[in-house]
PDB file of C-alpha atoms and ligand atoms in Angstrom:
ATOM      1  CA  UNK A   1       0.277  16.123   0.515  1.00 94.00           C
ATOM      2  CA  UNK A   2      -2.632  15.184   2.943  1.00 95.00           C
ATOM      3  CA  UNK A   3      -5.964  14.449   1.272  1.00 96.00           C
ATOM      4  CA  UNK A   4      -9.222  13.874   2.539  1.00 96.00           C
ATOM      5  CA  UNK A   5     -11.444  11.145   0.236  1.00 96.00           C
ATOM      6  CA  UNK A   6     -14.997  10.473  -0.295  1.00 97.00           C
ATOM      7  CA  UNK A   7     -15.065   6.839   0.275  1.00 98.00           C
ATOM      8  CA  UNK A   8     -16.724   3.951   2.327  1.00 98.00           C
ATOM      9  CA  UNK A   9     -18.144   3.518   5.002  1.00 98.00           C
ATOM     10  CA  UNK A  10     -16.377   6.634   5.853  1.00 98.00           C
ATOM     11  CA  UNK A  11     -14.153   9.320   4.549  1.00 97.00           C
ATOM     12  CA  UNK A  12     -10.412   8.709   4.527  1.00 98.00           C
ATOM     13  CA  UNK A  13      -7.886  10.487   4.818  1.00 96.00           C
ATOM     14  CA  UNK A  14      -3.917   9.814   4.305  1.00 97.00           C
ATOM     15  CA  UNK A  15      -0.407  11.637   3.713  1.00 97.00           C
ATOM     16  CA  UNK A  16       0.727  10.717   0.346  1.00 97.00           C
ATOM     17  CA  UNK A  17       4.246  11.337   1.284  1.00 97.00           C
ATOM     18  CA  UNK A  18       3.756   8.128   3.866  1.00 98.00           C
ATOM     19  CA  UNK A  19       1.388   6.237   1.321  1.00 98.00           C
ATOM     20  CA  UNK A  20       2.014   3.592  -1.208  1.00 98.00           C
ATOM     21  CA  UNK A  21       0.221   2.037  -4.347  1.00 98.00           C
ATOM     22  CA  UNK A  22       0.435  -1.779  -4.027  1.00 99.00           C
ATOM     23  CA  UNK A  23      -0.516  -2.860  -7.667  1.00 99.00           C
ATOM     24  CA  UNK A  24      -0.698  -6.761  -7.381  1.00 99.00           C
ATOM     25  CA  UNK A  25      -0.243  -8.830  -9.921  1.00 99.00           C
ATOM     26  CA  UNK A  26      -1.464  -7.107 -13.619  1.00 99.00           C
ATOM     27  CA  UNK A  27       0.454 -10.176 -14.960  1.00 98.00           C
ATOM     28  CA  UNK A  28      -0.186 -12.364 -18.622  1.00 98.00           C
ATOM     29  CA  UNK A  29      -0.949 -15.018 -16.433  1.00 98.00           C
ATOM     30  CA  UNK A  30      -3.859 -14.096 -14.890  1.00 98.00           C
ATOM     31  CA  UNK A  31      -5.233 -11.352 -17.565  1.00 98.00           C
ATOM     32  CA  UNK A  32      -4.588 -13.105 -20.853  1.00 98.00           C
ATOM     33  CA  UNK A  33      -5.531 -16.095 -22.717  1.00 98.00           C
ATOM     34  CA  UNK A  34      -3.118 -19.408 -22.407  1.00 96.00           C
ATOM     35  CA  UNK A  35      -2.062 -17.952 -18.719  1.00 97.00           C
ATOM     36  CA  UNK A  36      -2.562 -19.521 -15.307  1.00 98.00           C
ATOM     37  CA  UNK A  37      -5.686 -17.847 -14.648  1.00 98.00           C
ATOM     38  CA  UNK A  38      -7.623 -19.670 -17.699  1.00 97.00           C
ATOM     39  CA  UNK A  39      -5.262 -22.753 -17.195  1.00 96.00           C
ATOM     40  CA  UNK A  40      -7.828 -22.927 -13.822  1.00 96.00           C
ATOM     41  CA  UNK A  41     -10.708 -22.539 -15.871  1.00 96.00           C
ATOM     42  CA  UNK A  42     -11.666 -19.291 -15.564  1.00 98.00           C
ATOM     43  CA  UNK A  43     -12.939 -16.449 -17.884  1.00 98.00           C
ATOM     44  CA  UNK A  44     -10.499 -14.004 -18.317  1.00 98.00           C
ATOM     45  CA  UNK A  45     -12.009 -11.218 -20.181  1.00 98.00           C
ATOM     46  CA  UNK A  46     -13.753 -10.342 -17.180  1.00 98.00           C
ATOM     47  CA  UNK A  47     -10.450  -8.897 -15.698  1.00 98.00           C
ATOM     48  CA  UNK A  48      -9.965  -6.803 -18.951  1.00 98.00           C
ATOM     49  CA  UNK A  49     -12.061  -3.943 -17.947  1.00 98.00           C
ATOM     50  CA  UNK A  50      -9.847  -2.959 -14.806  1.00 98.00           C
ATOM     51  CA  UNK A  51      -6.812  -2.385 -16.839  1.00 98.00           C
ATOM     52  CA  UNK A  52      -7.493   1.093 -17.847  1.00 98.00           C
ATOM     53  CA  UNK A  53      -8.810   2.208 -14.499  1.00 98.00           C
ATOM     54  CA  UNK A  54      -5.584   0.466 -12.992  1.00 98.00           C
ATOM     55  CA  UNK A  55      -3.402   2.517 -14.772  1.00 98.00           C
ATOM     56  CA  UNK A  56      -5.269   5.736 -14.553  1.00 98.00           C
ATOM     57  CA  UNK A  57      -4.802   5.028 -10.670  1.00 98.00           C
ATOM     58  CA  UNK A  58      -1.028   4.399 -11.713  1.00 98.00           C
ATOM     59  CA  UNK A  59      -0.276   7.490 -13.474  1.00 98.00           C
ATOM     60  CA  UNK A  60      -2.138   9.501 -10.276  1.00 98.00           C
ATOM     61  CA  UNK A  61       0.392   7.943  -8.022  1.00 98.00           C
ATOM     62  CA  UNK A  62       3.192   8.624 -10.141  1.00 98.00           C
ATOM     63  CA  UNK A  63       2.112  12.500 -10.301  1.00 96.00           C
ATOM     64  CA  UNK A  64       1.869  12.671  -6.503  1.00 96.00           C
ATOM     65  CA  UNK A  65       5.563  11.128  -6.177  1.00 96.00           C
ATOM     66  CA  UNK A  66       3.833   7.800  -4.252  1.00 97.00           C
ATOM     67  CA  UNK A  67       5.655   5.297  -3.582  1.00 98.00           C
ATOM     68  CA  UNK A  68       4.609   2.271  -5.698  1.00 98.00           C
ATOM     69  CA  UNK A  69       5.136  -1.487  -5.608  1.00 99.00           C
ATOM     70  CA  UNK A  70       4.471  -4.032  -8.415  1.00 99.00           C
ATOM     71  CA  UNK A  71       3.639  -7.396  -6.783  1.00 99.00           C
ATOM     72  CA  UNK A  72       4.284 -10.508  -9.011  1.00 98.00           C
ATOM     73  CA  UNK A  73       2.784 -14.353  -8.175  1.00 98.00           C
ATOM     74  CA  UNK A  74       5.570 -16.275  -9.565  1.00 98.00           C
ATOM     75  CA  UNK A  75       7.732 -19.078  -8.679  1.00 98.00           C
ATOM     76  CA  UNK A  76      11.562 -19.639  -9.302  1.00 98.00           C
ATOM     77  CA  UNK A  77      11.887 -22.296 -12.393  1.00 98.00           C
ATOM     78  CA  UNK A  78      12.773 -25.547  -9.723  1.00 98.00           C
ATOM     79  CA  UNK A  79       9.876 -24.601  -7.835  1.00 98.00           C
ATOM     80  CA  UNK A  80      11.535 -24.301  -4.961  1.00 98.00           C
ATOM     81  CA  UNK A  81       9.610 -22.023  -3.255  1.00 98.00           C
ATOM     82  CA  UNK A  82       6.157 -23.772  -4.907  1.00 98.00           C
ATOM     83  CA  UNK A  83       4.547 -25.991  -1.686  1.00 97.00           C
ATOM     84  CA  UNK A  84       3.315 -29.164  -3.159  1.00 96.00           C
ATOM     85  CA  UNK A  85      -0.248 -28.070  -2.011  1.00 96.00           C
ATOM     86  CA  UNK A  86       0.153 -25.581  -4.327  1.00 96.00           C
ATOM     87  CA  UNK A  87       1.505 -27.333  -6.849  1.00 96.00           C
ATOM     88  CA  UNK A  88      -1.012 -30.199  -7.113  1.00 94.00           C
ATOM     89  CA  UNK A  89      -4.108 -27.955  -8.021  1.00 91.00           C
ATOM     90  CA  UNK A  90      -5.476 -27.447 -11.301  1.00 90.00           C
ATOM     91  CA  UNK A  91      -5.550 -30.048 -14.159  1.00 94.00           C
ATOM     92  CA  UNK A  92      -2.556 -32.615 -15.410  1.00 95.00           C
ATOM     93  CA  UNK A  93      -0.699 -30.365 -17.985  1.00 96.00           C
ATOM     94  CA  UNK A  94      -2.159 -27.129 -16.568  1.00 96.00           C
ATOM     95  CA  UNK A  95      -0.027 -26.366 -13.505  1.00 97.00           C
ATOM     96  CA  UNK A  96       2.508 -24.658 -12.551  1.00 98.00           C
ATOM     97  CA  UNK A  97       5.658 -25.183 -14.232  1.00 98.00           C
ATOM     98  CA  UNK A  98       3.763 -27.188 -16.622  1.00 98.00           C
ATOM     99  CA  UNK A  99       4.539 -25.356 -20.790  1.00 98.00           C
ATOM    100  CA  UNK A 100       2.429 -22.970 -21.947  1.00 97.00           C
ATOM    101  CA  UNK A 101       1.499 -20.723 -24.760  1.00 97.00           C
ATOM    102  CA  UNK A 102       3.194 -17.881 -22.403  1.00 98.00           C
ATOM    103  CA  UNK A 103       5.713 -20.311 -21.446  1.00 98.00           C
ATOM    104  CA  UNK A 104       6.073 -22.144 -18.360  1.00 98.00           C
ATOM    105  CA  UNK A 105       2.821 -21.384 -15.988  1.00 98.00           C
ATOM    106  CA  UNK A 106       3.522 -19.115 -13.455  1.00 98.00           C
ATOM    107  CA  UNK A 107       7.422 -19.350 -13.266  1.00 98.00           C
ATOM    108  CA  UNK A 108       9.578 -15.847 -12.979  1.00 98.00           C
ATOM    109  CA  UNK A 109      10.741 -14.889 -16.277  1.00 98.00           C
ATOM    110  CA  UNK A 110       8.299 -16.544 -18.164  1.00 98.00           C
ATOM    111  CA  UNK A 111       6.876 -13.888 -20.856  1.00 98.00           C
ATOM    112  CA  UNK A 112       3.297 -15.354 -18.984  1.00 98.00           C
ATOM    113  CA  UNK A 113       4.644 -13.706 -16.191  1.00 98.00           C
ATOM    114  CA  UNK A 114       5.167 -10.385 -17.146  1.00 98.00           C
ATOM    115  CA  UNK A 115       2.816  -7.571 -15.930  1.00 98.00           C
ATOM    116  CA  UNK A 116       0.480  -6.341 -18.898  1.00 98.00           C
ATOM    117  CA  UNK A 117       2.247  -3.743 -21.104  1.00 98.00           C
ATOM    118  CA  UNK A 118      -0.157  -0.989 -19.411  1.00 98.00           C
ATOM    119  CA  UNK A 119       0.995  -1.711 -16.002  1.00 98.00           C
ATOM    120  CA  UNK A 120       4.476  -2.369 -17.152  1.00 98.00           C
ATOM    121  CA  UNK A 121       6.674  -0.917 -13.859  1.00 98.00           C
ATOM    122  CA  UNK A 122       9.089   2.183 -14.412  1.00 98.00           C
ATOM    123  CA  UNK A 123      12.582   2.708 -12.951  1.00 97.00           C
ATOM    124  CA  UNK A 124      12.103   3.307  -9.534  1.00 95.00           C
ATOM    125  CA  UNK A 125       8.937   1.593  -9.009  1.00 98.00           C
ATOM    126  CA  UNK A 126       9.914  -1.867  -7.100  1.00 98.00           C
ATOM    127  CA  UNK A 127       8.793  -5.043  -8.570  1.00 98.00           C
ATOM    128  CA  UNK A 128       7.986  -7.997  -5.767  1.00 98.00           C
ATOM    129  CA  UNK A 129       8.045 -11.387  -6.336  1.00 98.00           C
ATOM    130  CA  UNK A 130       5.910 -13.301  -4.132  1.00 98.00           C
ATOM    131  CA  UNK A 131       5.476 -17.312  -3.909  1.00 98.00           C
ATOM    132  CA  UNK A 132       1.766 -16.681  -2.179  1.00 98.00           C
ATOM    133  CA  UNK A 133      -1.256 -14.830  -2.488  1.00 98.00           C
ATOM    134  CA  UNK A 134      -0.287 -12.655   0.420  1.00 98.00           C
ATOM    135  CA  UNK A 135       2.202 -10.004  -0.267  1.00 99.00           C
ATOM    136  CA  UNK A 136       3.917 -10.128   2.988  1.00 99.00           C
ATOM    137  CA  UNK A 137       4.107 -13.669   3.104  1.00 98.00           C
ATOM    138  CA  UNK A 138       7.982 -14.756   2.270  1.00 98.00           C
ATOM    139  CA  UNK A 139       9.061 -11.375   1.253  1.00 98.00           C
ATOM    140  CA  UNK A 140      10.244  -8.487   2.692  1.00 98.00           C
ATOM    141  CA  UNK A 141       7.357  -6.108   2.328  1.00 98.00           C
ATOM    142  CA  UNK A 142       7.073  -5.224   5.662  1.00 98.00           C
ATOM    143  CA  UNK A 143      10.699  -3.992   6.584  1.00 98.00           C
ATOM    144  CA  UNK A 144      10.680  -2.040   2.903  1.00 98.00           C
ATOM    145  CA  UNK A 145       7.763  -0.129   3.781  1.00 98.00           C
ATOM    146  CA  UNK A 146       8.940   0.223   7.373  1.00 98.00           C
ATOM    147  CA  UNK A 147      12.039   1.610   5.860  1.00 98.00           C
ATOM    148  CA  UNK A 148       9.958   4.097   3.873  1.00 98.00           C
ATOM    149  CA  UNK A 149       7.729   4.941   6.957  1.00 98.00           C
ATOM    150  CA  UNK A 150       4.314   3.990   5.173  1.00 98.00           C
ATOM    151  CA  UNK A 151       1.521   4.039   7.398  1.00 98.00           C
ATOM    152  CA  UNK A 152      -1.185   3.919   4.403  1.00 98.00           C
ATOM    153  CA  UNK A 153      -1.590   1.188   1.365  1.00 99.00           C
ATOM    154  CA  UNK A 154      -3.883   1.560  -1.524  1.00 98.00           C
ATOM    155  CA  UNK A 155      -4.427  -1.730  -3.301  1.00 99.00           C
ATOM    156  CA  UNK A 156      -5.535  -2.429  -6.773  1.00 99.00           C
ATOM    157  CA  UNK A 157      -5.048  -5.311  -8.945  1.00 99.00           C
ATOM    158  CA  UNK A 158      -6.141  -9.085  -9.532  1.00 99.00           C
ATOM    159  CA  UNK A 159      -7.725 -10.523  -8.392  1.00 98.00           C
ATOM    160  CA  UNK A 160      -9.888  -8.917  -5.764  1.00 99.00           C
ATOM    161  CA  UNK A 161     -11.046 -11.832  -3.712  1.00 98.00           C
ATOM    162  CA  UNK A 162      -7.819 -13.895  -3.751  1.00 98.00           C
ATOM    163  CA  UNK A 163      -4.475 -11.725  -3.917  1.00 98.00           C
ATOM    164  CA  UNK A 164      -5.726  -8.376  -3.106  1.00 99.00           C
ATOM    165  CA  UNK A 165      -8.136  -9.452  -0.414  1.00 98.00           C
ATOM    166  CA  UNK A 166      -5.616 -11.744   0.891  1.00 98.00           C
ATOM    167  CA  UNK A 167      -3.019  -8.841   0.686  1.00 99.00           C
ATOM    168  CA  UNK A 168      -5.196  -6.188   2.489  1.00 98.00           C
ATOM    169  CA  UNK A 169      -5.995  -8.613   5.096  1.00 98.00           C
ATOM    170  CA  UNK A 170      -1.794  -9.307   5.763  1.00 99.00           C
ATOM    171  CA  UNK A 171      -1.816  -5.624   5.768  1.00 99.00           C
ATOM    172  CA  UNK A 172      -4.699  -4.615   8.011  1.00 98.00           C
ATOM    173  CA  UNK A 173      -3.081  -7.129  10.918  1.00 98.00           C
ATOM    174  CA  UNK A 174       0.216  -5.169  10.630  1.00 98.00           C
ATOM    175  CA  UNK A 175      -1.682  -1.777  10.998  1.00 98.00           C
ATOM    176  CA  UNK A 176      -1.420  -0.231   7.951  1.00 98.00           C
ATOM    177  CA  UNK A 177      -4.720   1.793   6.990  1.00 98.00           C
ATOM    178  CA  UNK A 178      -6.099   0.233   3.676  1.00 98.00           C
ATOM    179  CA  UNK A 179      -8.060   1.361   0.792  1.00 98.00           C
ATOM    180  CA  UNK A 180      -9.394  -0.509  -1.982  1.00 99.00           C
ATOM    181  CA  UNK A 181      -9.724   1.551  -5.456  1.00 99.00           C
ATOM    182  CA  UNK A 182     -13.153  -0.168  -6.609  1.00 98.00           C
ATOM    183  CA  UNK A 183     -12.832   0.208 -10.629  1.00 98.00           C
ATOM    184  CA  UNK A 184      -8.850  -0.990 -10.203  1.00 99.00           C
ATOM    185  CA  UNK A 185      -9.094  -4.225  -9.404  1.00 99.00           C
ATOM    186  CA  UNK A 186     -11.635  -7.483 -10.675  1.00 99.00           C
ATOM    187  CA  UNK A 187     -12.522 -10.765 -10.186  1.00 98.00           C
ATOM    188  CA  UNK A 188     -13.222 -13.785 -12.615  1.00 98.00           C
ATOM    189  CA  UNK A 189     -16.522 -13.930 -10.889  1.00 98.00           C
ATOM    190  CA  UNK A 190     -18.138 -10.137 -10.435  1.00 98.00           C
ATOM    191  CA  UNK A 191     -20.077 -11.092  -7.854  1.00 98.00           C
ATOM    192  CA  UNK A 192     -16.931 -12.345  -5.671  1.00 98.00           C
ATOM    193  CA  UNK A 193     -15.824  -9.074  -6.478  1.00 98.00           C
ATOM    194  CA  UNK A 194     -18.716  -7.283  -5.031  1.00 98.00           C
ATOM    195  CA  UNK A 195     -18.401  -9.347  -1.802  1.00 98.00           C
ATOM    196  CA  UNK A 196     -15.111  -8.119  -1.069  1.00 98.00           C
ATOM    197  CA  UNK A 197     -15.966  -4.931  -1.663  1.00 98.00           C
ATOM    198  CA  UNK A 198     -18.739  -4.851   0.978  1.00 98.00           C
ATOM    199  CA  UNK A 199     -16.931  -7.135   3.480  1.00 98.00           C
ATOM    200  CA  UNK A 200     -13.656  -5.355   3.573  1.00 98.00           C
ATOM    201  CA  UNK A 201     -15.827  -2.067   4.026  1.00 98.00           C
ATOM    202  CA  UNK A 202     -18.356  -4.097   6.907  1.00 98.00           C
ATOM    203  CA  UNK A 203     -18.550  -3.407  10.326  1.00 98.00           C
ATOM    204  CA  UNK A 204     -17.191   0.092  10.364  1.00 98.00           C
ATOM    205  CA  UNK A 205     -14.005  -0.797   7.922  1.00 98.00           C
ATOM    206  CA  UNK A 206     -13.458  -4.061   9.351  1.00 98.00           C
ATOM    207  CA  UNK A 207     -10.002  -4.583   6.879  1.00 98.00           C
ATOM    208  CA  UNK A 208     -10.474  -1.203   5.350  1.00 98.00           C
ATOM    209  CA  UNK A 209     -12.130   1.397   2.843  1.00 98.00           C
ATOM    210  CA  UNK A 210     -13.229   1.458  -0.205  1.00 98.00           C
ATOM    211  CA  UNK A 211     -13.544   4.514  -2.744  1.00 98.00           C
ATOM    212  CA  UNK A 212     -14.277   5.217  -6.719  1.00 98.00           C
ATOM    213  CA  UNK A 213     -11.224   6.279  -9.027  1.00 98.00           C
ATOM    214  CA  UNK A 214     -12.805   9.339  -9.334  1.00 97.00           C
ATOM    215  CA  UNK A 215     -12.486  10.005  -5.088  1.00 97.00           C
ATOM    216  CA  UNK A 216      -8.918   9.598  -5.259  1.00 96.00           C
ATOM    217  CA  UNK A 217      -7.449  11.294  -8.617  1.00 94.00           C
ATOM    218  CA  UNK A 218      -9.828  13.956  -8.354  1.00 92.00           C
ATOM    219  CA  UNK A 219      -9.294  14.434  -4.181  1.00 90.00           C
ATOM    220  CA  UNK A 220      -7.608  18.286  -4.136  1.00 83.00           C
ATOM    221  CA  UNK A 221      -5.255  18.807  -0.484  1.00 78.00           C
ATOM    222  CA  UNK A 222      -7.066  20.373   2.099  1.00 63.00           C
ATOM    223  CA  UNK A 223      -5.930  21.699   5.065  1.00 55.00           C
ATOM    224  CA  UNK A 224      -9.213  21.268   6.748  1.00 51.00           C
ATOM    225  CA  UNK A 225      -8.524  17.948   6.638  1.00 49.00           C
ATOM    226  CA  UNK A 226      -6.537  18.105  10.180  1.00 51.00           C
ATOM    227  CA  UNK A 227      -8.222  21.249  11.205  1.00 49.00           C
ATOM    228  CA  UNK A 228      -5.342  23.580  10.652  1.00 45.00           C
ATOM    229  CA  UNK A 229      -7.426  25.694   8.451  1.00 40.00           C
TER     230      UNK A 229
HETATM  231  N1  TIU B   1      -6.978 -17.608  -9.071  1.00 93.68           N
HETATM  232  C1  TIU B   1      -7.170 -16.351  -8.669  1.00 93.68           C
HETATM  233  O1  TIU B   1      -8.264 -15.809  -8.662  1.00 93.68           O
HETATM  234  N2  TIU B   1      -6.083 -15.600  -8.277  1.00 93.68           N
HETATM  235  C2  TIU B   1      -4.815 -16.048  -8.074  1.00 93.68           C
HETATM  236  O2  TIU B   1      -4.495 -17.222  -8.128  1.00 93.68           O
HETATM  237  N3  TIU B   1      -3.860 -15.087  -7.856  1.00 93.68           N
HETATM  238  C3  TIU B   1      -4.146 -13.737  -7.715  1.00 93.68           C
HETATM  239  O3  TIU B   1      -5.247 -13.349  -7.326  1.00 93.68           O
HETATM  240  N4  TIU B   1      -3.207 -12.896  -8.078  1.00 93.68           N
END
């Protein structure tokens, strides 16, 4: 289905059937109390307002048949894949690997590591693990979507300055066209969120577009879209 969006700085338009939802990382760990995300010091009620927004944005992608992917930040339990850089932030105690009220911070299989029962992934929907912020950094993003011949991504997800900026940025360098669904993803800091919002969408899309919720579930196919009308 091709649809034609109201979004920013200019309309986009996309081919569902070559799209796909990149949901990063609706995870305990960075939405709930006792995760990673607080273990940093942040806030983490301010992320709690983009859950239901996220999975109305879900549930549209599901009804169009989208392809969708789940990305996880999460590290195998011998932090193996953890660079010591990494691994050294944050205070004694309050690392990763270190125990937790969710278990283990930020280790795969951890119940901290879980997405949020909202966004919990269906059968069929892939779930990625990845060791950065970046989604195409040590996985195998790219070749998957190559495989699926995806020329489009629309990102939601947490949190929008680090793993979703980080993300769209990976994925604006391998020429994907990107949009950013503005009520699906937050920051700890709203104003960080803002930011990204308006730098992504600088300079004529510089990394990519930007639209409401309401631009995308409600967008209806049109034809005029290519002209063929
Ligand atoms: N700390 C922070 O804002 N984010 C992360 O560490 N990971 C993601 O954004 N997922």
């Amino acid at each position: 289905m091709e649809l034609l969006i109201d979004a920013q700085p200019a309309p986009f338009g996309f081919e569902t059937t070559r799209s796909a939802l990149i949901m990063i990382d609706m995870q305990r760990d960075f939405l709930l109390p006792g995760g990673f995300g607080e273990a940093l010091g942040n806030d983490v009620s301010q992320l709690a307002g983009c859950i239901a927004p996220a999975r109305q944005l879900l549930d549209w992608a599901r009804s169009v048949r989208m392809s969708i992917v789940h990305t996880k930040e999460a590290h195998a339990p011998d932090l193996s894949d953890c660079p010591p850089a990494k691994l050294q932030r944050g205070a004694p105690g309050k690392r990763i690997g270190d125990a937790g009220p969710m278990g283990r911070i930020l280790i795969d299989g951890e119940v901290g590591s879980d997405f949020v029962p909202e966004l919990a992934p269906l059968a069929g929907e892939r779930v990625l693990r990845k060791p950065g912020k970046g989604a195409f950094y040590a996985t195998d993003l790219g070749d998957w979507l190559a495989r699926r011949n995806v020329d489009t991504l629309i990102f939601a997800g947490v949190t929008t300055e680090v793993c979703v900026q980080t993300t769209m940025r990976e994925a604006n360098d391998r020429g994907y066209n990107c949009l950013l669904v503005e009520e699906a993803t937050a920051s700890y800091f709203p104003h960080f969120k803002q930011a990204t919002l308006d730098m992504v969408r600088a300079q004529g899309g510089i990394v990519g577009w930007t639209a409401s919720l309401a631009a995308l579930t409600g967008a209806r196919e049109t034809l005029l879209a290519k002209g063929r009308a």
